[in-house]
Short mmCIF file of C-alpha atoms in Angstrom, two decimals:
data_model
loop_
_atom_site.label_atom_id
_atom_site.label_comp_id
_atom_site.label_asym_id
_atom_site.label_seq_id
_atom_site.Cartn_x
_atom_site.Cartn_y
_atom_site.Cartn_z
CA UNK A 606 16.85 113.07 68.13
CA UNK A 607 18.86 110.79 70.10
CA UNK A 608 17.71 107.41 69.58
CA UNK A 609 16.53 105.35 72.54
CA UNK A 610 18.87 102.98 73.98
CA UNK A 611 18.44 99.44 73.11
CA UNK A 612 19.68 97.94 75.89
CA UNK A 613 18.13 98.46 79.74
CA UNK A 614 20.52 99.30 82.75
CA UNK A 615 19.44 96.29 84.03
CA UNK A 616 20.99 93.91 81.35
CA UNK A 617 24.22 96.22 81.78
CA UNK A 618 23.88 95.35 85.07
CA UNK A 619 23.22 92.27 84.49
CA UNK A 620 27.22 91.34 82.61
CA UNK A 621 28.24 93.46 85.50
CA UNK A 622 27.04 91.24 88.16
CA UNK A 623 28.54 87.65 86.10
CA UNK A 624 32.08 89.49 85.76
CA UNK A 625 32.22 90.52 89.16
CA UNK A 626 30.59 88.30 91.18
CA UNK A 627 32.79 85.73 89.17
CA UNK A 628 29.77 83.37 87.17
CA UNK A 629 26.11 83.43 86.42
CA UNK A 630 25.16 81.88 89.65
CA UNK A 631 26.85 84.11 92.17
CA UNK A 632 25.52 87.19 89.86
CA UNK A 633 21.77 85.37 90.40
CA UNK A 634 22.73 85.86 94.19
CA UNK A 635 24.19 89.01 94.26
CA UNK A 636 21.38 90.75 92.06
CA UNK A 637 18.55 88.64 94.07
CA UNK A 638 17.06 87.03 90.81
CA UNK A 639 16.79 83.50 89.49
CA UNK A 640 19.84 82.32 87.68
CA UNK A 641 17.71 82.00 84.21
CA UNK A 642 16.63 85.39 84.84
CA UNK A 643 20.50 86.71 84.77
CA UNK A 644 21.74 84.28 81.70
CA UNK A 645 18.18 85.78 79.39
CA UNK A 646 19.34 89.38 80.58
CA UNK A 647 22.91 88.56 79.01
CA UNK A 648 21.52 86.90 75.98
CA UNK A 649 18.58 89.21 75.13
CA UNK A 650 21.79 91.86 75.05
CA UNK A 651 23.93 90.02 73.27
CA UNK A 652 21.06 89.52 70.70
CA UNK A 653 20.30 92.94 70.30
CA UNK A 654 24.07 93.97 69.83
CA UNK A 655 24.41 91.20 67.61
CA UNK A 656 27.58 90.54 69.51
CA UNK A 657 29.26 87.37 71.86
CA UNK A 658 30.11 89.39 75.20
CA UNK A 659 31.18 85.89 76.96
CA UNK A 660 32.89 82.41 76.07
CA UNK A 661 32.52 79.25 77.87
CA UNK A 662 35.67 77.98 78.78
CA UNK A 663 35.65 74.75 80.94
CA UNK A 664 32.91 75.83 83.79
CA UNK A 665 33.78 78.84 83.83
CA UNK A 666 32.38 82.04 81.34
CA UNK A 667 35.16 84.32 80.44
CA UNK A 668 35.02 87.69 78.80
CA UNK A 669 35.31 88.04 74.95
CA UNK A 670 37.56 90.78 73.71
CA UNK A 671 34.22 92.78 72.88
CA UNK A 672 32.87 92.21 75.99
CA UNK A 673 35.63 93.77 77.75
CA UNK A 674 34.79 96.80 76.16
CA UNK A 675 31.35 96.14 76.60
CA UNK A 676 32.47 95.99 80.89
CA UNK A 677 34.50 98.69 80.88
CA UNK A 678 31.33 101.03 79.38
CA UNK A 679 29.22 99.54 81.32
CA UNK A 680 30.68 100.11 83.90
CA UNK A 681 31.06 103.86 83.52
CA UNK A 682 27.54 103.78 82.10
CA UNK A 683 26.21 102.41 85.66
CA UNK A 684 28.52 104.76 87.55
CA UNK A 685 27.44 107.77 85.75
CA UNK A 686 23.50 106.80 86.24
CA UNK A 687 24.34 106.54 90.02
CA UNK A 688 25.88 109.63 90.14
CA UNK A 689 22.91 110.97 88.67
CA UNK A 690 20.72 109.71 90.77
CA UNK A 691 22.60 111.08 93.92
CA UNK A 692 22.81 114.53 92.24
CA UNK A 693 19.05 114.65 91.77
CA UNK A 694 18.72 113.86 95.39
CA UNK A 695 20.85 116.33 96.65
CA UNK A 696 18.95 119.21 94.57
CA UNK A 697 15.63 117.92 95.41
CA UNK A 698 16.46 118.31 99.24
CA UNK A 699 18.15 121.45 98.71
CA UNK A 700 21.72 121.98 100.52
CA UNK A 701 23.26 119.11 101.37
CA UNK A 702 23.20 117.76 105.01
CA UNK A 703 26.10 116.45 104.75
CA UNK A 704 30.06 117.04 103.01
CA UNK A 705 32.61 115.03 103.34
CA UNK A 706 36.46 116.20 102.20
CA UNK A 707 39.54 113.90 101.86
CA UNK A 708 42.43 116.75 102.82
CA UNK A 709 46.16 115.67 102.82
CA UNK A 710 47.76 115.92 106.25
CA UNK A 711 50.44 118.45 104.70
CA UNK A 712 47.67 121.40 104.46
CA UNK A 713 47.76 123.38 108.07
CA UNK A 714 45.10 122.26 110.07
CA UNK A 715 44.27 125.95 111.41
CA UNK A 716 43.77 127.06 108.19
CA UNK A 717 41.15 124.17 107.41
CA UNK A 718 39.71 124.69 110.76
CA UNK A 719 39.33 129.08 109.63
CA UNK A 720 37.82 127.64 106.25
CA UNK A 721 35.21 124.99 108.16
CA UNK A 722 34.56 127.85 110.87
CA UNK A 723 33.58 130.65 108.16
CA UNK A 724 31.37 127.71 106.36
CA UNK A 725 29.78 126.88 109.58
CA UNK A 726 28.88 130.11 110.10
CA UNK A 727 26.87 130.38 106.65
CA UNK A 728 25.31 127.16 106.81
CA UNK A 729 25.61 125.58 110.67
CA UNK A 730 23.22 122.82 110.30
CA UNK A 731 25.49 120.66 108.22
CA UNK A 732 27.73 118.31 108.91
CA UNK A 733 31.16 117.86 108.20
CA UNK A 734 33.03 114.77 108.11
CA UNK A 735 36.77 115.18 107.73
CA UNK A 736 39.31 112.34 106.80
CA UNK A 737 42.99 113.28 107.30
CA UNK A 738 44.83 111.13 104.41
CA UNK A 739 48.57 110.45 103.38
CA UNK A 740 49.37 109.95 99.66
CA UNK A 741 47.06 107.45 97.79
CA UNK A 742 44.63 107.47 100.67
CA UNK A 743 43.54 110.75 99.30
CA UNK A 744 43.65 109.38 95.64
CA UNK A 745 41.59 106.20 97.00
CA UNK A 746 39.08 108.42 98.68
CA UNK A 747 38.37 110.51 95.19
CA UNK A 748 38.00 107.15 93.11
CA UNK A 749 35.83 105.25 95.62
CA UNK A 750 33.15 108.80 95.61
CA UNK A 751 33.85 108.31 99.63
CA UNK A 752 33.96 111.99 99.29
CA UNK A 753 32.73 114.98 97.66
CA UNK A 754 36.00 117.06 97.47
CA UNK A 755 39.40 116.29 98.26
CA UNK A 756 42.63 118.54 98.92
CA UNK A 757 45.65 116.32 97.37
CA UNK A 758 49.34 116.48 95.84
CA UNK A 759 47.97 114.89 92.80
CA UNK A 760 44.87 114.75 90.89
CA UNK A 761 44.03 111.17 90.09
CA UNK A 762 43.62 110.52 86.34
CA UNK A 763 40.03 110.84 85.60
CA UNK A 764 39.48 113.66 87.67
CA UNK A 765 40.20 117.93 87.05
CA UNK A 766 42.07 119.63 89.85
CA UNK A 767 42.56 123.13 90.16
CA UNK A 768 45.96 124.23 92.03
CA UNK A 769 45.39 125.66 95.58
CA UNK A 770 48.78 126.09 97.29
CA UNK A 771 52.85 125.22 97.08
CA UNK A 772 53.77 124.44 100.33
CA UNK A 773 57.61 124.13 101.28
CA UNK A 774 58.21 120.97 103.16
CA UNK A 775 61.88 121.07 105.32
CA UNK A 776 63.30 118.54 107.53
CA UNK A 777 63.76 119.16 111.23
CA UNK A 778 65.06 117.96 114.52
CA UNK A 779 65.28 118.89 118.07
CA UNK A 780 68.24 121.44 118.65
CA UNK A 781 69.92 119.01 120.78
CA UNK A 782 69.32 116.13 118.35
CA UNK A 783 72.67 114.61 117.31
CA UNK A 784 73.06 115.02 113.84
CA UNK A 785 72.82 118.91 114.69
CA UNK A 786 75.64 118.33 116.55
CA UNK A 787 77.32 117.49 114.08
CA UNK A 788 77.73 120.81 113.06
CA UNK A 789 78.14 120.35 109.39
CA UNK A 790 76.07 120.33 106.33
CA UNK A 791 74.72 117.00 106.23
CA UNK A 792 74.53 114.11 104.06
CA UNK A 793 71.67 111.77 103.31
CA UNK A 794 74.32 108.92 104.53
CA UNK A 795 74.31 110.68 107.98
CA UNK A 796 70.32 111.21 108.12
CA UNK A 797 69.99 106.95 107.29
CA UNK A 798 72.31 106.74 110.39
CA UNK A 799 69.24 107.79 112.84
CA UNK A 800 65.57 107.97 113.15
CA UNK A 801 63.36 108.44 110.13
CA UNK A 802 59.69 109.85 111.41
CA UNK A 803 57.32 108.77 108.67
CA UNK A 804 53.94 109.19 108.55
CA UNK A 805 51.43 106.19 107.09
CA UNK A 806 49.72 106.14 103.91
CA UNK A 807 46.13 105.92 104.69
CA UNK A 808 45.66 103.70 101.02
CA UNK A 809 45.65 100.53 100.67
CA UNK A 810 48.68 100.28 99.07
CA UNK A 811 50.39 101.57 101.89
CA UNK A 812 53.57 103.48 100.13
CA UNK A 813 54.23 104.65 103.32
CA UNK A 814 58.77 104.28 104.07
CA UNK A 815 61.68 105.88 104.50
CA UNK A 816 62.51 108.07 101.64
CA UNK A 817 65.98 107.95 102.53
CA UNK A 818 66.65 104.80 103.14
CA UNK A 819 66.72 105.13 106.63
CA UNK A 820 67.58 101.19 108.66
CA UNK A 821 65.77 103.15 112.18
CA UNK A 822 61.88 103.95 111.24
CA UNK A 823 58.97 104.77 113.13
CA UNK A 824 55.78 105.28 111.31
CA UNK A 825 52.61 107.05 113.00
CA UNK A 826 49.40 107.84 111.71
CA UNK A 827 49.17 111.35 112.29
CA UNK A 828 51.16 114.75 111.85
CA UNK A 829 50.80 115.46 115.13
CA UNK A 830 52.72 112.71 116.81
CA UNK A 831 55.47 112.93 114.28
CA UNK A 832 55.67 116.50 115.81
CA UNK A 833 55.83 115.54 119.55
CA UNK A 834 58.08 112.90 119.02
CA UNK A 835 60.62 115.18 116.88
CA UNK A 836 59.91 117.88 119.79
CA UNK A 837 61.21 114.96 122.01
CA UNK A 838 64.46 114.37 120.01
CA UNK A 839 62.95 110.89 118.95
CA UNK A 840 64.21 111.17 115.24
CA UNK A 841 64.04 113.45 112.29
CA UNK A 842 61.64 114.12 109.97
CA UNK A 843 59.89 116.49 107.06
CA UNK A 844 57.55 118.73 107.59
CA UNK A 845 54.79 121.25 106.06
CA UNK A 846 56.83 124.39 107.01
CA UNK A 847 53.30 125.82 108.36
CA UNK A 848 52.86 122.93 110.34
CA UNK A 849 55.85 123.63 112.37
CA UNK A 850 56.53 127.38 112.31
CA UNK A 851 55.08 127.50 116.39
CA UNK A 852 57.62 125.13 117.02
CA UNK A 853 60.63 126.61 115.47
CA UNK A 854 59.88 129.98 117.01
CA UNK A 855 59.56 128.31 120.11
CA UNK A 856 62.97 126.79 119.26
CA UNK A 857 61.44 122.97 120.06
CA UNK A 858 62.56 122.46 116.40
CA UNK A 859 65.08 123.29 114.08
CA UNK A 860 65.49 123.28 110.30
CA UNK A 861 68.42 120.58 109.64
CA UNK A 862 71.57 121.87 107.65
CA UNK A 863 70.94 119.44 104.60
CA UNK A 864 73.76 119.70 101.75
CA UNK A 865 71.01 118.85 99.09
CA UNK A 866 67.67 118.56 99.70
CA UNK A 867 66.50 121.10 102.12
CA UNK A 868 63.58 121.85 101.33
CA UNK A 869 61.08 120.52 99.03
CA UNK A 870 57.48 121.52 97.63
CA UNK A 871 54.03 120.12 97.68
CA UNK A 872 51.67 121.13 94.96
CA UNK A 873 48.20 120.82 96.60
CA UNK A 874 44.83 120.81 94.15
CA UNK A 875 41.57 120.97 95.37
CA UNK A 876 39.25 118.22 93.36
CA UNK A 877 35.76 117.78 93.37
CA UNK A 878 34.92 113.78 92.91
CA UNK A 879 31.84 114.63 90.60
CA UNK A 880 32.03 118.54 89.60
CA UNK A 881 28.84 118.44 87.27
CA UNK A 882 26.83 116.92 90.48
CA UNK A 883 28.53 118.80 93.26
CA UNK A 884 25.96 120.19 95.13
CA UNK A 885 25.33 124.05 96.75
CA UNK A 886 27.16 122.82 99.82
CA UNK A 887 30.21 121.33 98.30
CA UNK A 888 30.79 124.62 95.64
CA UNK A 889 30.15 127.29 98.37
CA UNK A 890 33.19 125.44 100.74
CA UNK A 891 35.55 124.78 97.91
CA UNK A 892 35.04 128.61 97.40
CA UNK A 893 35.79 129.84 100.79
CA UNK A 894 38.79 127.52 101.05
CA UNK A 895 40.43 129.34 97.49
CA UNK A 896 39.30 132.55 99.20
CA UNK A 897 40.93 131.81 102.62
CA UNK A 898 43.91 130.30 101.07
CA UNK A 899 44.65 133.10 98.90
CA UNK A 900 44.20 135.69 101.76
CA UNK A 901 46.60 133.48 103.90
CA UNK A 902 49.25 133.49 100.85
CA UNK A 903 48.70 137.47 101.03
CA UNK A 904 49.62 137.76 104.20
CA UNK A 905 52.55 135.95 104.34
CA UNK A 906 53.96 137.77 101.00
CA UNK A 907 52.98 140.98 103.29
CA UNK A 908 55.07 139.78 106.32
CA UNK A 909 58.20 138.75 104.25
#
């Protein structure tokens, strides 16, 4: 039988608050407790564990090496406790009243909406909040637990994701764009002389920028704007091929004849923010997404 923990969650919370608020007084304010109560909680923790979590340097309390380890483990412990409480509330209520998803904008919108339509047919009362994210924005949404489920191009450290689909990424511009008028294979140097349409990274780090080093760059927030601008001849861009299939068929866009890098591939993964505590709604929507993607891929392969 596992021994009962010596340290309470409140004591661990006091340790975290001192570090994250920047001191004992600030921690007391954030926890709505007296400073003496916070001090006692940490002293009790240190006494029970036989360690020193803080050392006083000048007027500030600084974590010891042991304290650094305790802080990291305490953060994980409290996050887990919060997840457990949230899962209990979800299970008690049955199906989640709302599902939150972060989806990389390279994922075909028509296919995503098809998944939502099928889910709505089964659970019409469940609200869906969609974050159409780019690059690090999708990863941050998972790490911060602001979504239940994500479709992303990279699985963040500490998460497990299932491979979902591989998308072909192509460079395109309007058929009358100056790049097409060159009448030959294009080099990166050719691209750098023309306006590159880029979609803004939705993460706080904002990693967006021209991948070819173009001097002229227009940065927009959504793929629809980028597609429209390219169709008007305002620049070139890389697009998920499925996203611009109609524009290619209608002659509004034409693939650029690049000598190198004419196509790229984006691997997309389906990732739960917390698979262990996922509710029935998140599990069912994930299943639908897998099935609809598999069906779309089968149809595409049959047409080839």
